[in-house]
XYZ file of C-alpha atoms in Angstrom:
580
model
C 41.587 -12.198 19.624
C 43.372 -9.031 18.454
C 46.515 -7.531 19.912
C 44.538 -5.744 22.629
C 42.928 -8.962 23.851
C 39.407 -8.033 22.692
C 37.148 -10.592 20.989
C 35.976 -9.864 17.463
C 32.296 -8.814 17.238
C 31.874 -11.085 14.229
C 32.570 -14.130 16.438
C 29.642 -13.376 18.749
C 26.274 -15.004 18.117
C 23.813 -12.058 17.714
C 21.195 -14.006 19.658
C 23.538 -14.096 22.678
C 24.010 -10.316 22.724
C 20.464 -9.490 23.915
C 19.057 -10.327 27.334
C 15.707 -9.582 28.958
C 15.852 -7.057 31.778
C 13.188 -8.352 34.242
C 12.771 -4.890 35.790
C 11.911 -3.123 32.546
C 10.652 -5.878 30.258
C 13.071 -4.589 27.590
C 15.850 -6.381 25.685
C 19.290 -4.916 26.345
C 22.720 -5.441 24.847
C 24.862 -7.859 26.889
C 28.589 -7.127 26.821
C 31.242 -9.757 26.346
C 32.560 -11.394 29.578
C 35.760 -9.326 29.326
C 33.827 -6.101 29.820
C 32.666 -5.065 33.321
C 28.905 -5.172 33.720
C 26.205 -5.478 36.298
C 23.291 -7.845 36.222
C 20.612 -5.175 35.768
C 21.461 -1.533 35.122
C 20.036 0.828 37.736
C 18.990 4.421 37.137
C 21.877 6.884 37.514
C 21.374 9.404 40.331
C 22.094 13.045 39.503
C 25.250 14.434 41.027
C 26.226 17.960 41.848
C 29.092 19.542 39.883
C 31.232 19.533 43.022
C 30.894 15.758 43.271
C 32.165 15.183 39.736
C 35.316 13.049 39.662
C 38.567 14.602 38.437
C 39.490 14.091 34.809
C 41.137 10.735 34.247
C 44.349 10.175 32.307
C 45.287 7.048 30.426
C 46.175 4.211 32.806
C 49.389 2.286 32.175
C 50.172 -1.277 33.101
C 51.747 -1.819 36.584
C 55.435 -1.106 36.728
C 55.431 0.991 33.578
C 55.362 4.762 33.063
C 54.842 6.762 29.937
C 55.842 10.415 29.634
C 53.387 12.679 27.975
C 54.517 14.424 24.799
C 54.148 18.175 25.140
C 51.459 19.630 22.923
C 49.828 16.289 22.161
C 46.558 15.117 23.635
C 46.477 11.620 24.999
C 43.942 9.628 22.944
C 41.032 8.100 24.844
C 40.880 4.313 25.257
C 39.410 2.515 22.229
C 35.803 1.464 22.628
C 34.991 -2.171 21.922
C 32.378 -2.694 19.167
C 28.966 -3.135 20.731
C 29.984 -1.646 24.122
C 28.140 1.416 25.427
C 29.885 4.748 24.905
C 31.833 6.001 27.934
C 30.909 9.484 29.183
C 33.529 12.188 28.954
C 35.499 12.783 32.181
C 33.622 14.921 34.635
C 30.332 14.582 32.747
C 27.325 12.412 33.230
C 26.470 9.860 30.586
C 23.559 10.311 28.229
C 20.126 9.607 29.546
C 18.751 6.304 28.352
C 16.462 6.646 25.337
C 12.730 6.508 25.920
C 11.518 2.926 25.661
C 9.577 1.798 22.648
C 6.290 0.009 23.252
C 6.242 -3.777 22.934
C 4.067 -3.508 19.838
C 7.090 -1.976 18.069
C 9.543 -4.676 19.124
C 9.648 -6.812 16.019
C 10.832 -6.190 12.463
C 9.795 -8.875 10.027
C 10.337 -9.200 6.324
C 9.281 -11.563 3.535
C 7.528 -11.689 0.151
C 4.399 -12.888 -1.615
C 1.486 -13.967 0.518
C 3.895 -14.605 3.399
C 5.325 -11.096 3.121
C 1.982 -9.651 4.135
C 2.013 -11.486 7.451
C 5.620 -10.756 8.267
C 5.577 -7.047 7.605
C 2.222 -6.778 9.370
C 3.854 -8.278 12.431
C 6.271 -5.331 12.465
C 8.601 -3.732 14.868
C 12.097 -3.585 16.412
C 14.887 -1.160 15.773
C 17.604 -3.466 17.074
C 17.250 -5.751 14.053
C 19.433 -3.392 12.036
C 21.761 -6.209 11.113
C 23.645 -5.050 8.077
C 24.272 -8.462 6.575
C 20.505 -8.871 6.098
C 20.773 -6.323 3.291
C 22.820 -8.856 1.356
C 19.978 -11.383 1.627
C 17.477 -9.157 -0.159
C 16.980 -9.532 -3.897
C 15.303 -6.741 -5.856
C 13.917 -6.119 -9.332
C 13.046 -2.883 -11.091
C 9.581 -1.478 -10.499
C 9.689 -0.176 -14.109
C 7.512 2.776 -13.110
C 4.598 0.484 -12.205
C 4.532 1.635 -8.554
C 3.885 5.028 -7.003
C 7.574 5.207 -6.129
C 7.205 3.894 -2.582
C 4.864 4.086 0.405
C 4.486 7.242 2.516
C 4.045 7.414 6.277
C 1.307 10.047 6.030
C -0.829 8.305 3.399
C -2.731 5.060 2.929
C -0.440 2.184 1.902
C -1.007 -0.322 -0.910
C 1.411 -3.268 -1.081
C 1.142 -5.974 -3.752
C 2.171 -9.391 -2.426
C 2.882 -12.067 -5.018
C 3.464 -15.733 -4.292
C 4.809 -17.579 -7.333
C 4.610 -21.257 -8.285
C 8.304 -21.375 -9.170
C 9.770 -24.675 -7.936
C 13.214 -23.460 -6.850
C 14.813 -24.771 -3.681
C 15.532 -28.162 -2.202
C 12.707 -30.659 -2.647
C 10.369 -28.282 -4.464
C 10.800 -29.791 -7.919
C 8.430 -32.609 -7.038
C 5.461 -30.261 -6.746
C 3.250 -29.926 -9.823
C 4.923 -28.279 -12.823
C 8.618 -28.475 -11.976
C 9.448 -26.368 -15.039
C 7.207 -23.410 -14.165
C 8.721 -20.006 -14.932
C 6.972 -18.639 -11.867
C 3.450 -17.422 -12.542
C 1.396 -15.262 -10.159
C -0.043 -18.171 -8.204
C -1.112 -16.362 -5.010
C -1.634 -12.599 -5.143
C -2.862 -10.261 -2.408
C -3.353 -6.496 -2.593
C -2.850 -5.258 0.963
C -4.451 -1.872 1.644
C -3.645 -0.163 4.959
C -5.755 2.846 5.918
C -4.233 6.294 6.201
C -4.788 6.357 9.973
C -3.545 2.722 10.326
C -6.747 1.758 12.170
C -7.717 -0.953 9.657
C -6.528 -2.884 6.614
C -7.942 -5.018 3.812
C -6.155 -7.987 2.216
C -7.758 -8.551 -1.193
C -6.973 -11.921 -2.801
C -6.941 -11.984 -6.614
C -7.796 -15.411 -8.105
C -5.093 -16.745 -10.412
C -7.765 -17.971 -12.879
C -9.510 -14.598 -13.156
C -9.849 -13.435 -16.773
C -8.218 -10.008 -17.170
C -6.530 -7.756 -19.703
C -2.739 -7.645 -19.252
C -1.472 -4.235 -20.469
C 1.721 -3.489 -22.387
C 4.571 -3.688 -19.885
C 7.799 -1.636 -20.143
C 10.333 -4.022 -18.623
C 14.005 -3.691 -17.643
C 16.087 -6.495 -19.144
C 19.087 -8.168 -17.499
C 21.492 -5.979 -19.503
C 19.727 -2.827 -18.269
C 17.898 -2.038 -21.504
C 14.158 -1.413 -21.674
C 11.742 -3.591 -23.629
C 7.983 -3.292 -23.969
C 6.354 -6.701 -23.587
C 3.056 -6.603 -25.526
C -0.132 -7.006 -23.525
C -2.797 -9.645 -24.073
C -6.537 -9.457 -23.597
C -8.870 -11.875 -21.867
C -6.238 -14.178 -20.338
C -5.686 -15.703 -16.889
C -4.376 -13.281 -14.292
C -1.492 -15.592 -13.382
C 0.071 -15.036 -16.823
C 0.849 -11.441 -15.819
C 4.069 -12.870 -14.322
C 6.539 -15.212 -15.993
C 4.693 -15.493 -19.298
C 6.641 -13.989 -22.234
C 9.310 -12.687 -19.877
C 6.975 -10.615 -17.722
C 8.336 -9.458 -14.370
C 6.498 -8.520 -11.144
C 6.151 -4.937 -12.402
C 3.806 -6.276 -15.097
C 1.656 -7.946 -12.419
C 1.517 -4.567 -10.657
C 0.326 -2.882 -13.867
C -2.302 -5.588 -14.335
C -3.614 -5.020 -10.795
C -3.854 -1.282 -11.474
C -5.732 -1.998 -14.690
C -8.099 -4.316 -12.827
C -8.759 -2.398 -9.589
C -7.785 1.211 -10.252
C -5.317 0.969 -7.331
C -1.642 1.656 -8.102
C 0.598 -0.277 -5.663
C 3.170 1.672 -3.676
C 5.483 -1.339 -3.571
C 5.490 -5.047 -4.369
C 7.053 -8.175 -2.857
C 7.498 -11.676 -4.251
C 8.213 -15.089 -2.703
C 8.260 -18.698 -3.892
C 7.513 -22.049 -2.200
C 10.498 -21.805 0.163
C 8.952 -18.845 2.009
C 6.155 -20.942 3.506
C 8.540 -23.664 4.662
C 11.317 -21.531 6.116
C 9.130 -18.906 7.772
C 6.797 -21.315 9.534
C 9.810 -23.216 10.829
C 11.399 -19.969 12.033
C 8.428 -19.221 14.325
C 8.193 -22.803 15.558
C 5.071 -23.707 13.565
C 1.550 -22.277 13.384
C -1.731 -23.668 14.705
C -4.425 -24.584 12.172
C -7.784 -26.311 12.463
C -9.479 -28.854 10.193
C -13.213 -29.539 10.258
C -12.628 -32.925 8.596
C -9.879 -35.416 7.785
C -7.795 -34.377 4.768
C -5.657 -36.711 2.673
C -4.583 -35.063 -0.571
C -2.021 -36.989 -2.671
C -1.456 -33.960 -4.920
C -0.356 -31.550 -2.193
C 0.859 -34.403 0.074
C -1.258 -33.140 2.991
C -2.360 -35.931 5.345
C -3.960 -34.656 8.563
C -6.912 -35.845 10.672
C -9.752 -33.622 11.845
C -8.891 -31.219 14.664
C -6.174 -28.730 15.632
C -2.561 -29.111 14.498
C 0.746 -27.263 14.642
C 2.365 -27.336 11.218
C 5.632 -26.069 9.744
C 8.014 -26.683 6.854
C 6.872 -29.199 4.237
C 3.590 -29.797 6.054
C 2.783 -26.072 6.042
C 3.469 -25.876 2.307
C 1.187 -28.874 1.723
C -1.537 -27.142 3.739
C -1.556 -23.921 1.684
C -1.286 -25.845 -1.611
C -4.164 -28.275 -1.064
C -7.386 -27.525 -2.910
C -8.998 -30.765 -4.080
C -9.744 -31.783 -0.478
C -11.445 -28.549 0.653
C -14.585 -26.683 -0.384
C -15.509 -27.262 -4.006
C -12.004 -28.399 -4.864
C -11.013 -25.309 -6.884
C -8.667 -22.371 -6.571
C -11.279 -20.242 -4.762
C -11.486 -22.870 -2.018
C -7.701 -22.852 -1.729
C -7.731 -19.042 -1.374
C -10.011 -19.381 1.652
C -7.627 -21.953 3.150
C -4.634 -19.684 2.578
C -6.408 -16.762 4.239
C -7.092 -18.906 7.302
C -3.448 -19.963 7.357
C -2.185 -16.383 7.063
C -4.473 -15.319 9.911
C -3.031 -18.088 12.079
C 0.532 -17.135 11.187
C -0.132 -13.483 11.966
C -1.575 -14.385 15.366
C 1.576 -16.411 16.056
C 3.785 -13.491 15.073
C 1.856 -11.167 17.387
C 2.075 -13.587 20.310
C 4.511 -13.122 23.195
C 6.040 -16.495 22.332
C 7.474 -14.833 19.225
C 7.871 -11.194 20.286
C 9.908 -11.983 23.404
C 12.263 -14.505 21.810
C 15.355 -12.801 20.281
C 16.734 -16.032 18.840
C 13.434 -16.775 17.120
C 13.228 -13.231 15.774
C 16.732 -13.442 14.330
C 15.843 -16.740 12.657
C 12.709 -15.127 11.272
C 14.602 -12.100 9.950
C 17.132 -14.383 8.260
C 14.451 -16.600 6.723
C 12.316 -13.656 5.655
C 15.042 -11.712 3.890
C 16.298 -14.818 2.083
C 12.758 -15.646 0.882
C 12.116 -12.093 -0.276
C 12.303 -10.305 -3.606
C 11.202 -6.670 -3.491
C 10.866 -3.822 -5.939
C 13.753 -1.402 -6.398
C 12.019 1.213 -4.202
C 12.043 -1.128 -1.182
C 15.471 -2.747 -1.378
C 17.025 -2.160 2.042
C 16.539 -3.146 5.659
C 15.953 0.485 6.548
C 13.044 0.860 4.130
C 11.566 -2.466 5.200
C 11.923 -1.443 8.837
C 9.983 1.772 8.194
C 7.268 -0.165 6.387
C 7.163 -2.710 9.189
C 6.690 -0.015 11.812
C 3.714 1.387 9.895
C 2.052 -1.990 9.378
C 2.807 -3.060 12.940
C 0.243 -0.521 14.177
C -2.575 -2.736 12.892
C -4.914 -4.654 15.180
C -5.760 -8.127 13.862
C -9.456 -7.620 14.563
C -9.518 -4.778 12.006
C -7.625 -6.662 9.313
C -10.105 -8.107 6.820
C -9.363 -10.860 4.306
C -11.598 -10.864 1.264
C -11.503 -11.984 -2.369
C -12.282 -10.193 -5.625
C -15.974 -11.023 -6.286
C -16.174 -13.369 -9.286
C -18.540 -15.728 -11.089
C -17.890 -18.723 -13.325
C -16.889 -17.771 -16.859
C -20.166 -17.977 -18.844
C -18.199 -18.541 -22.076
C -16.964 -21.957 -20.891
C -18.856 -25.233 -20.942
C -16.282 -26.837 -18.665
C -15.737 -24.285 -15.917
C -12.031 -23.548 -15.532
C -11.809 -19.769 -15.199
C -13.780 -16.957 -13.566
C -14.749 -13.397 -14.506
C -15.553 -10.320 -12.428
C -18.915 -10.145 -10.730
C -19.813 -6.756 -12.198
C -22.559 -6.157 -9.628
C -20.240 -6.257 -6.600
C -16.562 -6.079 -7.689
C -16.620 -2.345 -8.595
C -17.932 -1.518 -5.134
C -15.130 -3.497 -3.476
C -12.525 -1.695 -5.594
C -14.137 1.670 -4.760
C -13.878 0.955 -1.035
C -10.154 0.308 -1.311
C -9.532 3.330 -3.524
C -11.442 5.553 -1.082
C -9.894 4.091 2.080
C -13.159 2.656 3.431
C -12.818 -0.043 6.093
C -14.419 -3.482 5.690
C -14.695 -3.737 9.477
C -16.150 -1.530 12.192
C -13.343 0.420 13.838
C -13.052 2.552 16.957
C -15.975 4.496 18.353
C -14.045 7.705 17.724
C -13.935 6.897 14.028
C -17.679 6.303 14.016
C -18.261 9.746 15.529
C -15.966 11.338 12.960
C -17.812 9.561 10.165
C -21.143 10.784 11.552
C -19.869 14.372 11.628
C -18.727 14.130 8.008
C -22.035 12.598 6.912
C -23.881 15.448 8.631
C -22.505 17.885 6.053
C -24.947 16.397 3.541
C -27.956 16.884 5.789
C -30.065 20.031 5.577
C -31.767 22.278 3.059
C -30.551 22.352 -0.543
C -30.545 25.519 -2.624
C -32.135 25.462 -6.097
C -29.653 24.550 -8.839
C -30.126 28.017 -10.371
C -28.692 29.616 -7.198
C -25.548 27.479 -7.044
C -22.504 29.603 -7.857
C -19.281 27.604 -8.414
C -15.850 27.830 -10.038
C -14.533 24.557 -11.501
C -10.824 23.649 -11.472
C -9.043 20.636 -12.945
C -6.869 19.229 -10.168
C -5.651 15.984 -11.692
C -8.536 14.710 -13.819
C -8.031 14.022 -17.531
C -7.632 17.071 -19.742
C -10.934 18.746 -20.592
C -12.754 17.501 -17.471
C -13.475 21.000 -16.139
C -15.112 22.088 -19.388
C -17.014 18.801 -19.648
C -18.375 19.275 -16.123
C -19.266 22.905 -16.794
C -21.278 21.972 -19.895
C -23.052 19.155 -18.052
C -23.965 21.342 -15.056
C -25.238 24.234 -17.208
C -27.055 22.285 -19.930
C -28.420 19.307 -18.018
C -28.605 20.279 -14.351
C -29.479 24.001 -14.500
C -26.386 25.210 -12.628
C -26.012 28.283 -14.854
C -23.911 30.314 -12.414
C -20.817 28.223 -13.010
C -17.506 28.841 -14.741
C -14.332 27.033 -15.865
C -11.438 28.399 -13.813
C -8.693 26.322 -15.486
C -6.130 24.191 -13.689
C -5.690 23.950 -9.912
C -2.360 25.066 -8.378
C -1.582 21.452 -7.379
C -3.067 18.041 -8.238
C -5.408 16.282 -5.795
C -6.081 12.588 -5.370
C -9.770 13.189 -4.664
C -12.354 15.707 -5.815
C -13.190 18.419 -3.258
C -15.800 21.157 -2.866
C -14.782 24.118 -0.683
C -17.481 26.510 0.522
C -18.174 29.222 3.095
C -20.640 28.633 5.980
C -23.354 30.705 4.279
C -23.000 28.540 1.138
C -23.798 25.210 2.834
C -27.166 24.900 1.120
C -25.534 25.450 -2.280
C -22.839 22.894 -1.413
C -25.435 20.270 -0.494
C -27.224 20.800 -3.821
C -24.019 20.458 -5.856
C -22.931 17.431 -3.825
C -26.287 15.821 -4.548
C -25.958 16.478 -8.275
C -22.388 15.164 -8.522
C -22.594 12.325 -6.036
C -20.053 13.855 -3.657
C -19.558 12.327 -0.220
C -19.450 14.312 3.002
C -15.677 13.840 3.128
C -15.361 15.654 -0.237
C -17.067 18.730 1.224
C -14.567 21.111 2.813
C -16.010 23.962 4.906
C -13.767 26.971 4.376
C -13.979 30.255 2.508
C -15.614 31.441 -0.674
C -13.715 32.928 -3.604
C -14.612 35.667 -6.053
C -15.790 34.622 -9.507
C -15.416 36.495 -12.799
C -18.405 38.703 -11.940
C -16.897 39.677 -8.590
C -19.411 37.570 -6.636
C -18.664 34.965 -3.939
C -18.524 31.419 -5.275
C -17.653 27.896 -4.158
C -14.608 26.033 -5.538
C -15.017 22.568 -7.081
C -11.640 20.906 -7.757
C -11.775 17.754 -9.878
C -9.225 15.252 -8.554
C -7.667 12.114 -10.007
C -10.711 10.126 -8.876
C -12.989 12.053 -11.272
C -14.328 9.647 -13.901
C -16.591 11.905 -15.937
C -19.482 14.322 -15.685
C -22.511 12.678 -14.107
C -20.503 9.766 -12.627
C -21.060 9.576 -8.862
C -18.033 10.178 -6.654
C -19.547 8.728 -3.485
C -17.592 5.764 -2.102
C -19.621 2.851 -0.712
C -19.947 2.868 3.075
C -19.708 -0.910 3.490
C -18.996 -4.077 1.564
C -21.792 -5.287 -0.726
C -23.991 -8.174 0.389
C -22.594 -11.625 -0.337
C -18.912 -10.640 -0.401
C -16.864 -13.215 1.504
C -14.718 -11.758 4.290
C -13.023 -12.782 7.533
C -10.824 -11.051 10.107
C -7.363 -12.142 11.201
C -8.218 -12.372 14.914
C -10.700 -15.255 14.524
C -9.830 -18.952 14.468
C -11.586 -20.824 11.672
C -11.498 -24.500 10.738
C -10.949 -25.503 7.110
C -13.914 -27.427 5.684
């Protein structure tokens, strides 16, 4: 207690400061017992100016008087930390802020595979607890990210779970001396309109090329760690001093998607986070007893947490074909179950549980240097919290056994399907059917391609380079004129600003020309932008083709696939599945 008899805010359990108002369904700050309060605040009725009380002066203790010093204002009473602000004398207090929806009530943070679930469970502004900032560890992004997610764009977050055996009791699992390789990696893509998301698992045993990686050392200096070709993906982290930024560069090299941010977590994340939410429900289609992971559970439904949860996500020999791909499927089922638990009222309406979860999540989390504060994580959480579990798809990079091996230990890309999966993510195409409104919008865009097409010789177009590699406009011009007969075309130089995607702008009376050019170049309906024509070098109206960063060369189709290729494994987070 201080000299004024007020309790210190630091001595109050944060979980005891929030109570549920049964009339509003909202959590509200509860004052200390020394402060006057009512059980449930009631709306304040408006008062006329005449009814306003007279200005109050400072009240002295009984039996004491205090003369006012001429020319000096009497200071207002000090406000106790956490107490609501008193209105000025003679004035009404501020109107209560508009309530946030329950879907925005939770702010969750973590890293690796677990980070995906926690941030996707997003929400509440009142978890601005400053000491959580001290829990968060960060590492340099070394220029491997876009510089951070944006609220008005699609979001790509790289989630890395390592096999580093730090923490109490973890040294007994597998390789106790592991430097922390990329054991579980998920590229989480969230659509621009937040209506859907795709969680793409990358197998640790996938053969990839790891690029050269500029890396910040502990003393702040930069070092380029040489890349290696045709090695396991998991060596992109830990091996030769590689940091998470090198894993991010490897993912970009593999998929063509540059992450906005990345997060990392080790074994402790699974244990502490599942315990914080009181366990998650999983289902087994058969008895499992795996001495390697230490999982021992009979067939049926179970609630697991802590060590048992870690054993569940680590087991592989007892499920499927006993390999890492089978374990990925098990982990996706587990993450779906954990996300459903986070979205449940049992979690969302429990302040104590949410505080435990925030503590556990921030302690288990390592983020890139562009995402190193509670405020940034809160903003990310609010964006990801808009997702509906039924439109969140888990899938895995399509692979086949490595044909170069007699004893199958690694996998390589399935070249017939993997490029299409990567294209869908790059072009923000959903793996699940979304709202009817979106279907109608998609139909309207597709309709731009339907109708008569003008002869190639009548197509008049100016070509701009808006982010493609140098020389792309001239390359396209030569291809169109010499191979496709589009002779009324010209190179107009560089665009005023770079574009992520190639676009074709045309006037209404040029729609037939636009359809012909779109057909030749493999442009989608979304790349066609009805607008106005421009004047070419001959003073005639022409369309404008701007080559964006997605342009891969003259004659290479720019149409994104409309759906996932046949045979690609996928599941949605809203469905309960039993591990087999």
